[in-house]
């Protein structure tokens, strides 16, 4: 190799290291900023008591609200060396929002039994490219070459404690853990339903509180999800400005941030021309709800985080609603919005883009959702104030309770 070639190679290596250092620094700043945002409410809305941020794992406030996370801390290895794995069924037609209840129920059962807790999203999906464990003592990464199907002491977690085949999940967990008394775990996917669903009737909350003292039905899923994972530095592969622009904007104490989730079904049927007028009609009630909240809180500036499967809506909302306001910023990711159901055979890229969208929904001050449960579980992760557009109305949602905006706030 010539001298010039060596110099060029060294320059390239130095440049690559410089870029890597830059993104690592951005990720470290994101972690610090997240901790700050958890403790400091947005400056424009701090006068209102109905908007605050659920504390993040590692803070004293988190320990106060989620004491059971530590009380139930499992040993590195249980006496039976058992494992609970949260993984979606390969036959499921559901996506991330269906996987999240698997994660929560598996985690809570592992805390009750002392079994090792692992999670993944199926064959070929590399979770480490977008998320990482929050704590070394809850390292949920699946060891290389580990196969749950070949391990007689491994049980797959399910969204409820009964799996798809109707077998009692508690009995299966009891068998591998050697522990008979295991409390049921509620399906958190239904947390924002206006009526208590059937799975709650089967939940023995006193037993769960006895096993994990301090656990509350309204926040146990949030405690679990906040303690398990955060975005990894590799997330910039899929959204380059996530740590430098998007998260700082959503966490800014000088602005009010609102996530707007608008699902059109576009990515499930890509044939033909996108019905733009129809998609605008779906988006308008959610947009009107966001404008209503701006009028209610009167922030100096506001930031909208648009999460949708329609590329047209991302462009249209950005163009239309930044021009109509001098104080509003509109953000969106570059994701395609592809569905991550197992029967579709999603790639790591599909999962990473969907997970980033899901994660960012919960990073704003307020969330406005529509229809499917994607925004429900995303909001539950951080327990944000949640509004749902239903039949043209903007409804404020609480766990098992529904309140219409402007009537009974």
CSV table of C-alpha atoms in Angstrom, one decimal:
chain,number,residue,atom,x,y,z
A,1,UNK,CA,0.0,0.0,0.0
A,2,UNK,CA,1.3,3.4,-0.9
A,3,UNK,CA,1.9,6.2,1.7
A,4,UNK,CA,-1.1,8.1,0.4
A,5,UNK,CA,-3.2,4.9,0.7
A,6,UNK,CA,-2.1,4.4,4.3
A,7,UNK,CA,-2.8,8.0,5.2
A,8,UNK,CA,-6.2,7.8,3.6
A,9,UNK,CA,-7.0,4.6,5.5
A,10,UNK,CA,-5.9,6.1,8.8
A,11,UNK,CA,-8.0,9.2,8.1
A,12,UNK,CA,-11.0,7.0,7.5
A,13,UNK,CA,-10.5,5.1,10.7
A,14,UNK,CA,-10.1,8.3,12.7
A,15,UNK,CA,-13.2,9.7,11.1
A,16,UNK,CA,-15.2,6.5,11.8
A,17,UNK,CA,-14.1,6.6,15.4
A,18,UNK,CA,-15.0,10.3,15.7
A,19,UNK,CA,-18.6,9.5,14.3
A,20,UNK,CA,-18.9,6.6,16.7
A,21,UNK,CA,-17.8,8.8,19.7
A,22,UNK,CA,-20.3,11.4,18.6
A,23,UNK,CA,-23.2,9.0,18.7
A,24,UNK,CA,-22.0,7.4,22.0
A,25,UNK,CA,-22.0,10.9,23.5
A,26,UNK,CA,-25.5,11.6,22.1
A,27,UNK,CA,-26.7,8.3,23.8
A,28,UNK,CA,-25.1,9.3,27.1
A,29,UNK,CA,-26.7,12.7,26.9
A,30,UNK,CA,-30.0,11.0,26.2
A,31,UNK,CA,-29.7,8.9,29.3
A,32,UNK,CA,-28.9,12.0,31.4
A,33,UNK,CA,-31.7,14.0,29.8
A,34,UNK,CA,-34.2,11.3,30.4
A,35,UNK,CA,-33.4,11.2,34.1
A,36,UNK,CA,-33.7,15.0,34.2
A,37,UNK,CA,-37.0,14.9,32.3
A,38,UNK,CA,-38.4,12.4,34.7
A,39,UNK,CA,-37.9,14.8,37.6
A,40,UNK,CA,-38.7,18.2,36.0
A,41,UNK,CA,-42.1,18.8,34.4
A,42,UNK,CA,-42.4,20.9,31.3
A,43,UNK,CA,-42.1,24.6,32.3
A,44,UNK,CA,-45.3,25.7,30.5
A,45,UNK,CA,-47.6,23.2,32.1
A,46,UNK,CA,-46.0,22.7,35.6
A,47,UNK,CA,-48.8,24.8,37.1
A,48,UNK,CA,-51.3,21.9,36.4
A,49,UNK,CA,-51.2,18.9,38.6
A,50,UNK,CA,-52.7,16.5,36.0
A,51,UNK,CA,-49.4,16.3,33.9
A,52,UNK,CA,-46.3,14.8,35.4
A,53,UNK,CA,-43.7,12.3,34.4
A,54,UNK,CA,-43.5,8.8,35.9
A,55,UNK,CA,-40.1,8.5,37.4
A,56,UNK,CA,-37.5,6.4,35.7
A,57,UNK,CA,-35.7,3.4,37.1
A,58,UNK,CA,-32.8,4.3,39.3
A,59,UNK,CA,-34.4,7.3,41.0
A,60,UNK,CA,-35.6,7.5,44.6
A,61,UNK,CA,-39.1,8.4,43.4
A,62,UNK,CA,-39.2,5.3,41.3
A,63,UNK,CA,-38.2,3.2,44.3
A,64,UNK,CA,-41.0,4.8,46.3
A,65,UNK,CA,-43.7,4.1,43.7
A,66,UNK,CA,-42.4,0.7,42.6
A,67,UNK,CA,-40.9,-0.9,45.8
A,68,UNK,CA,-41.9,-4.4,44.7
A,69,UNK,CA,-39.5,-4.3,41.8
A,70,UNK,CA,-36.6,-4.6,44.3
A,71,UNK,CA,-38.5,-6.7,46.8
A,72,UNK,CA,-39.1,-9.4,44.2
A,73,UNK,CA,-35.6,-9.1,42.7
A,74,UNK,CA,-34.7,-12.7,41.5
A,75,UNK,CA,-31.3,-14.3,42.2
A,76,UNK,CA,-28.9,-14.8,39.3
A,77,UNK,CA,-30.0,-18.4,39.3
A,78,UNK,CA,-33.1,-19.8,40.9
A,79,UNK,CA,-33.0,-23.1,42.9
A,80,UNK,CA,-34.6,-24.8,39.9
A,81,UNK,CA,-32.5,-22.9,37.3
A,82,UNK,CA,-35.9,-22.1,35.6
A,83,UNK,CA,-36.5,-19.6,32.8
A,84,UNK,CA,-39.5,-17.6,31.7
A,85,UNK,CA,-39.2,-16.3,28.1
A,86,UNK,CA,-41.4,-13.6,26.7
A,87,UNK,CA,-41.7,-14.2,23.0
A,88,UNK,CA,-44.6,-13.7,20.6
A,89,UNK,CA,-46.2,-16.9,19.1
A,90,UNK,CA,-45.0,-17.5,15.5
A,91,UNK,CA,-48.7,-18.0,14.6
A,92,UNK,CA,-49.8,-14.6,15.9
A,93,UNK,CA,-51.2,-11.9,13.7
A,94,UNK,CA,-50.5,-9.3,16.3
A,95,UNK,CA,-47.5,-7.0,16.8
A,96,UNK,CA,-45.6,-5.1,19.5
A,97,UNK,CA,-48.7,-4.2,21.4
A,98,UNK,CA,-49.5,-7.9,21.9
A,99,UNK,CA,-45.9,-8.7,22.8
A,100,UNK,CA,-45.8,-6.1,25.7
A,101,UNK,CA,-48.3,-8.0,27.9
A,102,UNK,CA,-46.1,-11.1,27.4
A,103,UNK,CA,-43.2,-9.0,28.6
A,104,UNK,CA,-45.0,-7.7,31.7
A,105,UNK,CA,-46.6,-11.0,32.8
A,106,UNK,CA,-43.3,-12.8,32.3
A,107,UNK,CA,-41.4,-10.3,34.3
A,108,UNK,CA,-43.8,-10.3,37.2
A,109,UNK,CA,-43.9,-14.1,37.3
A,110,UNK,CA,-40.1,-14.2,37.3
A,111,UNK,CA,-40.1,-11.9,40.3
A,112,UNK,CA,-42.5,-14.2,42.1
A,113,UNK,CA,-40.6,-17.3,41.4
A,114,UNK,CA,-36.9,-16.4,41.1
A,115,UNK,CA,-36.8,-17.8,37.5
A,116,UNK,CA,-34.5,-16.1,35.0
A,117,UNK,CA,-36.4,-13.8,32.7
A,118,UNK,CA,-35.5,-13.5,29.0
A,119,UNK,CA,-37.2,-11.8,26.1
A,120,UNK,CA,-36.9,-11.7,22.4
A,121,UNK,CA,-39.2,-11.1,19.4
A,122,UNK,CA,-38.7,-14.3,17.5
A,123,UNK,CA,-36.2,-15.9,15.1
A,124,UNK,CA,-34.0,-13.4,13.2
A,125,UNK,CA,-34.9,-10.3,15.3
A,126,UNK,CA,-31.9,-8.7,16.9
A,127,UNK,CA,-33.3,-6.6,19.9
A,128,UNK,CA,-29.8,-5.2,20.8
A,129,UNK,CA,-29.9,-3.0,17.7
A,130,UNK,CA,-32.6,-0.9,19.2
A,131,UNK,CA,-33.0,-1.6,23.0
A,132,UNK,CA,-30.8,-2.6,25.9
A,133,UNK,CA,-31.3,-3.7,29.5
A,134,UNK,CA,-31.6,-0.9,32.1
A,135,UNK,CA,-30.0,-2.9,34.8
A,136,UNK,CA,-27.3,-5.6,35.0
A,137,UNK,CA,-29.5,-7.6,37.4
A,138,UNK,CA,-32.3,-7.8,34.9
A,139,UNK,CA,-30.3,-8.9,31.9
A,140,UNK,CA,-33.1,-10.3,29.7
A,141,UNK,CA,-30.9,-10.9,26.7
A,142,UNK,CA,-31.2,-14.5,25.4
A,143,UNK,CA,-27.8,-16.3,25.6
A,144,UNK,CA,-26.3,-17.4,22.3
A,145,UNK,CA,-27.5,-20.9,21.2
A,146,UNK,CA,-30.1,-21.1,24.0
A,147,UNK,CA,-33.3,-22.9,23.0
A,148,UNK,CA,-36.3,-22.7,25.3
A,149,UNK,CA,-38.0,-25.6,23.5
A,150,UNK,CA,-35.2,-27.9,24.5
A,151,UNK,CA,-35.1,-26.7,28.1
A,152,UNK,CA,-37.5,-28.6,30.3
A,153,UNK,CA,-37.4,-25.8,32.9
A,154,UNK,CA,-38.3,-23.0,30.4
A,155,UNK,CA,-41.9,-21.6,30.0
A,156,UNK,CA,-43.1,-19.1,27.4
A,157,UNK,CA,-44.9,-16.2,28.9
A,158,UNK,CA,-48.3,-15.2,27.5
A,159,UNK,CA,-50.4,-12.1,27.6
A,160,UNK,CA,-52.5,-13.6,30.2
A,161,UNK,CA,-51.6,-16.4,32.5
A,162,UNK,CA,-53.4,-18.9,30.2
A,163,UNK,CA,-51.6,-19.6,26.9
A,164,UNK,CA,-53.1,-20.0,23.5
A,165,UNK,CA,-53.7,-23.7,24.0
A,166,UNK,CA,-55.7,-23.2,27.1
A,167,UNK,CA,-53.1,-24.7,29.4
A,168,UNK,CA,-52.9,-23.1,32.8
A,169,UNK,CA,-49.8,-20.9,32.7
A,170,UNK,CA,-49.5,-20.8,36.4
A,171,UNK,CA,-49.3,-24.6,36.6
A,172,UNK,CA,-46.6,-24.6,34.0
A,173,UNK,CA,-44.6,-22.0,35.8
A,174,UNK,CA,-45.1,-23.7,39.2
A,175,UNK,CA,-43.8,-27.0,37.7
A,176,UNK,CA,-40.5,-25.5,36.4
A,177,UNK,CA,-40.0,-23.2,39.4
A,178,UNK,CA,-41.0,-25.6,42.2
A,179,UNK,CA,-43.2,-22.8,43.7
A,180,UNK,CA,-46.9,-23.6,44.1
A,181,UNK,CA,-48.4,-20.2,45.0
A,182,UNK,CA,-48.1,-17.9,42.0
A,183,UNK,CA,-50.5,-15.0,41.6
A,184,UNK,CA,-52.2,-14.2,38.3
A,185,UNK,CA,-51.1,-11.2,36.2
A,186,UNK,CA,-53.6,-9.0,34.4
A,187,UNK,CA,-53.5,-8.5,30.6
A,188,UNK,CA,-52.2,-4.9,30.5
A,189,UNK,CA,-53.2,-4.5,26.9
A,190,UNK,CA,-56.7,-3.8,28.1
A,191,UNK,CA,-55.6,-1.2,30.8
A,192,UNK,CA,-57.3,1.7,29.1
A,193,UNK,CA,-60.6,-0.1,28.4
A,194,UNK,CA,-63.6,1.9,29.6
A,195,UNK,CA,-65.0,-1.2,31.2
A,196,UNK,CA,-63.2,-3.9,33.3
A,197,UNK,CA,-62.7,-6.9,31.0
A,198,UNK,CA,-63.0,-10.5,31.8
A,199,UNK,CA,-59.3,-11.1,32.5
A,200,UNK,CA,-59.5,-8.7,35.5
A,201,UNK,CA,-62.2,-10.7,37.1
A,202,UNK,CA,-59.8,-13.6,37.1
A,203,UNK,CA,-57.0,-11.5,38.7
A,204,UNK,CA,-56.3,-12.2,42.4
A,205,UNK,CA,-54.8,-8.8,43.3
A,206,UNK,CA,-54.5,-9.5,47.0
A,207,UNK,CA,-52.4,-12.6,46.1
A,208,UNK,CA,-50.2,-10.5,43.8
A,209,UNK,CA,-49.7,-7.8,46.5
A,210,UNK,CA,-48.9,-10.5,49.0
A,211,UNK,CA,-46.2,-11.9,46.7
A,212,UNK,CA,-44.9,-8.4,45.7
A,213,UNK,CA,-45.7,-5.9,48.5
A,214,UNK,CA,-46.4,-2.4,47.3
A,215,UNK,CA,-47.7,-3.4,43.8
A,216,UNK,CA,-50.6,-1.3,42.5
A,217,UNK,CA,-52.9,-2.3,39.7
A,218,UNK,CA,-52.7,1.2,38.1
A,219,UNK,CA,-49.0,1.3,37.8
A,220,UNK,CA,-47.5,-2.2,37.9
A,221,UNK,CA,-47.0,-2.4,34.1
A,222,UNK,CA,-45.3,1.0,34.1
A,223,UNK,CA,-43.0,-0.1,36.9
A,224,UNK,CA,-42.1,-3.3,35.0
A,225,UNK,CA,-41.5,-1.7,31.6
A,226,UNK,CA,-39.6,1.3,33.1
A,227,UNK,CA,-37.2,-1.2,34.8
A,228,UNK,CA,-36.6,-3.4,31.9
A,229,UNK,CA,-35.2,-1.5,28.9
A,230,UNK,CA,-34.3,1.7,27.2
A,231,UNK,CA,-33.1,2.7,23.7
A,232,UNK,CA,-29.6,1.5,22.9
A,233,UNK,CA,-27.0,3.7,21.2
A,234,UNK,CA,-27.6,1.6,18.0
A,235,UNK,CA,-31.0,3.1,17.6
A,236,UNK,CA,-29.4,5.8,15.5
A,237,UNK,CA,-29.0,3.2,12.7
A,238,UNK,CA,-32.8,3.5,12.2
A,239,UNK,CA,-33.4,7.1,13.2
A,240,UNK,CA,-30.2,9.2,13.0
A,241,UNK,CA,-31.6,12.3,14.8
A,242,UNK,CA,-33.3,10.4,17.7
A,243,UNK,CA,-30.8,11.5,20.4
A,244,UNK,CA,-29.8,14.8,18.9
A,245,UNK,CA,-33.2,16.3,18.0
A,246,UNK,CA,-36.3,14.2,18.7
A,247,UNK,CA,-35.8,13.2,22.3
A,248,UNK,CA,-34.5,16.7,23.4
A,249,UNK,CA,-37.5,18.3,21.8
A,250,UNK,CA,-40.0,15.9,23.5
A,251,UNK,CA,-38.2,16.4,26.8
A,252,UNK,CA,-37.8,20.2,26.7
A,253,UNK,CA,-39.1,21.9,29.8
A,254,UNK,CA,-39.7,25.0,27.6
A,255,UNK,CA,-42.3,23.4,25.4
A,256,UNK,CA,-45.4,21.1,25.6
A,257,UNK,CA,-45.0,17.9,23.6
A,258,UNK,CA,-47.9,15.9,22.2
A,259,UNK,CA,-47.7,12.5,20.5
A,260,UNK,CA,-50.4,11.9,17.9
A,261,UNK,CA,-50.9,8.2,16.9
A,262,UNK,CA,-52.8,7.8,13.6
A,263,UNK,CA,-53.2,4.3,12.1
A,264,UNK,CA,-54.6,4.0,8.6
A,265,UNK,CA,-53.7,0.4,7.7
A,266,UNK,CA,-51.7,1.7,4.8
A,267,UNK,CA,-48.7,-0.6,5.3
A,268,UNK,CA,-51.0,-3.7,5.4
A,269,UNK,CA,-52.3,-3.0,1.9
A,270,UNK,CA,-49.6,-1.2,-0.2
A,271,UNK,CA,-51.3,-1.9,-3.5
A,272,UNK,CA,-52.6,1.0,-5.5
A,273,UNK,CA,-52.5,4.7,-4.8
A,274,UNK,CA,-52.9,5.9,-1.2
A,275,UNK,CA,-56.4,7.3,-0.5
A,276,UNK,CA,-55.1,10.7,0.8
A,277,UNK,CA,-58.5,12.3,1.4
A,278,UNK,CA,-59.7,9.3,3.4
A,279,UNK,CA,-56.5,9.4,5.5
A,280,UNK,CA,-56.9,13.1,6.2
A,281,UNK,CA,-60.4,12.4,7.5
A,282,UNK,CA,-59.0,9.8,9.9
A,283,UNK,CA,-56.3,12.3,11.1
A,284,UNK,CA,-58.5,15.4,11.5
A,285,UNK,CA,-60.3,14.4,14.8
A,286,UNK,CA,-56.9,13.6,16.4
A,287,UNK,CA,-55.4,16.8,15.2
A,288,UNK,CA,-58.4,18.7,16.6
A,289,UNK,CA,-57.8,17.1,19.9
A,290,UNK,CA,-54.2,18.2,19.9
A,291,UNK,CA,-55.3,21.8,19.1
A,292,UNK,CA,-57.8,21.6,21.9
A,293,UNK,CA,-55.0,20.6,24.4
A,294,UNK,CA,-52.9,23.5,23.2
A,295,UNK,CA,-55.7,25.9,23.9
A,296,UNK,CA,-56.3,24.3,27.3
A,297,UNK,CA,-52.7,24.5,28.5
A,298,UNK,CA,-51.6,27.5,26.4
A,299,UNK,CA,-47.9,26.6,26.1
A,300,UNK,CA,-45.4,29.1,24.8
A,301,UNK,CA,-44.3,26.5,22.2
A,302,UNK,CA,-45.5,23.0,21.4
A,303,UNK,CA,-44.1,20.0,19.7
A,304,UNK,CA,-46.1,17.4,17.9
A,305,UNK,CA,-44.7,13.8,17.5
A,306,UNK,CA,-46.6,12.2,14.6
A,307,UNK,CA,-46.6,8.4,14.6
A,308,UNK,CA,-48.4,6.9,11.7
A,309,UNK,CA,-48.2,4.2,9.0
A,310,UNK,CA,-48.9,6.8,6.3
A,311,UNK,CA,-46.0,8.7,4.7
A,312,UNK,CA,-48.4,11.1,3.2
A,313,UNK,CA,-49.9,12.1,6.5
A,314,UNK,CA,-46.4,12.8,7.9
A,315,UNK,CA,-45.8,15.2,5.0
A,316,UNK,CA,-49.3,16.7,5.0
A,317,UNK,CA,-49.4,17.4,8.8
A,318,UNK,CA,-45.9,18.8,8.9
A,319,UNK,CA,-46.6,21.2,6.0
A,320,UNK,CA,-50.1,22.2,7.1
A,321,UNK,CA,-49.7,22.6,10.8
A,322,UNK,CA,-46.3,24.2,11.0
A,323,UNK,CA,-47.4,26.9,8.5
A,324,UNK,CA,-50.5,27.6,10.5
A,325,UNK,CA,-48.6,28.2,13.8
A,326,UNK,CA,-45.4,30.1,14.6
A,327,UNK,CA,-44.9,28.3,17.9
A,328,UNK,CA,-45.5,24.7,16.8
A,329,UNK,CA,-42.9,22.1,15.7
A,330,UNK,CA,-43.9,18.9,14.0
A,331,UNK,CA,-41.7,15.8,14.2
A,332,UNK,CA,-41.9,12.3,12.8
A,333,UNK,CA,-39.6,9.3,12.2
A,334,UNK,CA,-38.6,7.8,8.9
A,335,UNK,CA,-40.2,4.5,9.7
A,336,UNK,CA,-42.4,2.8,7.1
A,337,UNK,CA,-44.9,1.8,9.7
A,338,UNK,CA,-44.7,-1.8,8.7
A,339,UNK,CA,-46.7,-4.2,10.9
A,340,UNK,CA,-44.5,-6.6,13.0
A,341,UNK,CA,-46.9,-9.5,13.3
A,342,UNK,CA,-45.0,-12.8,13.3
A,343,UNK,CA,-47.0,-14.3,10.5
A,344,UNK,CA,-45.6,-11.6,8.2
A,345,UNK,CA,-42.0,-12.6,8.9
A,346,UNK,CA,-40.8,-9.1,10.1
A,347,UNK,CA,-37.1,-8.2,9.9
A,348,UNK,CA,-35.0,-6.5,12.5
A,349,UNK,CA,-35.4,-3.2,10.6
A,350,UNK,CA,-39.2,-3.6,10.8
A,351,UNK,CA,-39.1,-4.3,14.5
A,352,UNK,CA,-36.6,-1.5,15.2
A,353,UNK,CA,-38.6,1.1,13.4
A,354,UNK,CA,-41.9,0.0,15.0
A,355,UNK,CA,-40.3,-0.1,18.4
A,356,UNK,CA,-38.8,3.4,18.1
A,357,UNK,CA,-42.2,4.7,17.1
A,358,UNK,CA,-43.8,2.9,20.1
A,359,UNK,CA,-41.1,4.1,22.5
A,360,UNK,CA,-41.3,7.8,21.3
A,361,UNK,CA,-45.1,7.9,21.9
A,362,UNK,CA,-44.5,7.6,25.6
A,363,UNK,CA,-41.8,10.2,25.7
A,364,UNK,CA,-44.1,13.2,25.2
A,365,UNK,CA,-46.0,15.1,27.8
A,366,UNK,CA,-49.4,14.0,26.5
A,367,UNK,CA,-50.6,11.2,24.1
A,368,UNK,CA,-53.5,11.2,21.7
A,369,UNK,CA,-54.3,7.8,20.3
A,370,UNK,CA,-56.8,6.2,18.0
A,371,UNK,CA,-58.3,2.7,17.6
A,372,UNK,CA,-55.8,-0.1,18.0
A,373,UNK,CA,-53.8,-0.7,21.3
A,374,UNK,CA,-50.4,0.4,19.9
A,375,UNK,CA,-50.7,3.8,21.6
A,376,UNK,CA,-52.4,2.3,24.7
A,377,UNK,CA,-49.4,0.1,25.6
A,378,UNK,CA,-46.9,2.9,24.5
A,379,UNK,CA,-48.6,5.3,26.9
A,380,UNK,CA,-48.7,2.8,29.7
A,381,UNK,CA,-44.9,2.5,29.6
A,382,UNK,CA,-44.5,6.0,31.0
A,383,UNK,CA,-48.1,6.5,32.3
A,384,UNK,CA,-48.6,9.6,30.3
A,385,UNK,CA,-52.0,11.5,30.3
A,386,UNK,CA,-53.9,9.8,27.5
A,387,UNK,CA,-56.6,10.9,25.2
A,388,UNK,CA,-58.4,8.7,22.7
A,389,UNK,CA,-60.4,9.8,19.7
A,390,UNK,CA,-63.6,7.9,19.6
A,391,UNK,CA,-66.5,8.7,17.2
A,392,UNK,CA,-65.4,12.3,16.8
A,393,UNK,CA,-64.9,12.9,20.6
A,394,UNK,CA,-61.7,13.5,22.4
A,395,UNK,CA,-61.9,11.3,25.5
A,396,UNK,CA,-59.4,11.4,28.4
A,397,UNK,CA,-58.6,7.8,29.4
A,398,UNK,CA,-57.7,6.5,32.8
A,399,UNK,CA,-57.2,2.9,33.8
A,400,UNK,CA,-60.7,1.4,33.7
A,401,UNK,CA,-62.3,4.8,33.5
A,402,UNK,CA,-63.3,7.1,30.7
A,403,UNK,CA,-63.9,10.9,30.9
A,404,UNK,CA,-65.0,13.2,28.1
A,405,UNK,CA,-62.9,16.3,27.7
A,406,UNK,CA,-64.7,19.5,28.8
A,407,UNK,CA,-67.3,17.7,30.9
A,408,UNK,CA,-65.7,15.8,33.8
A,409,UNK,CA,-62.0,16.5,33.8
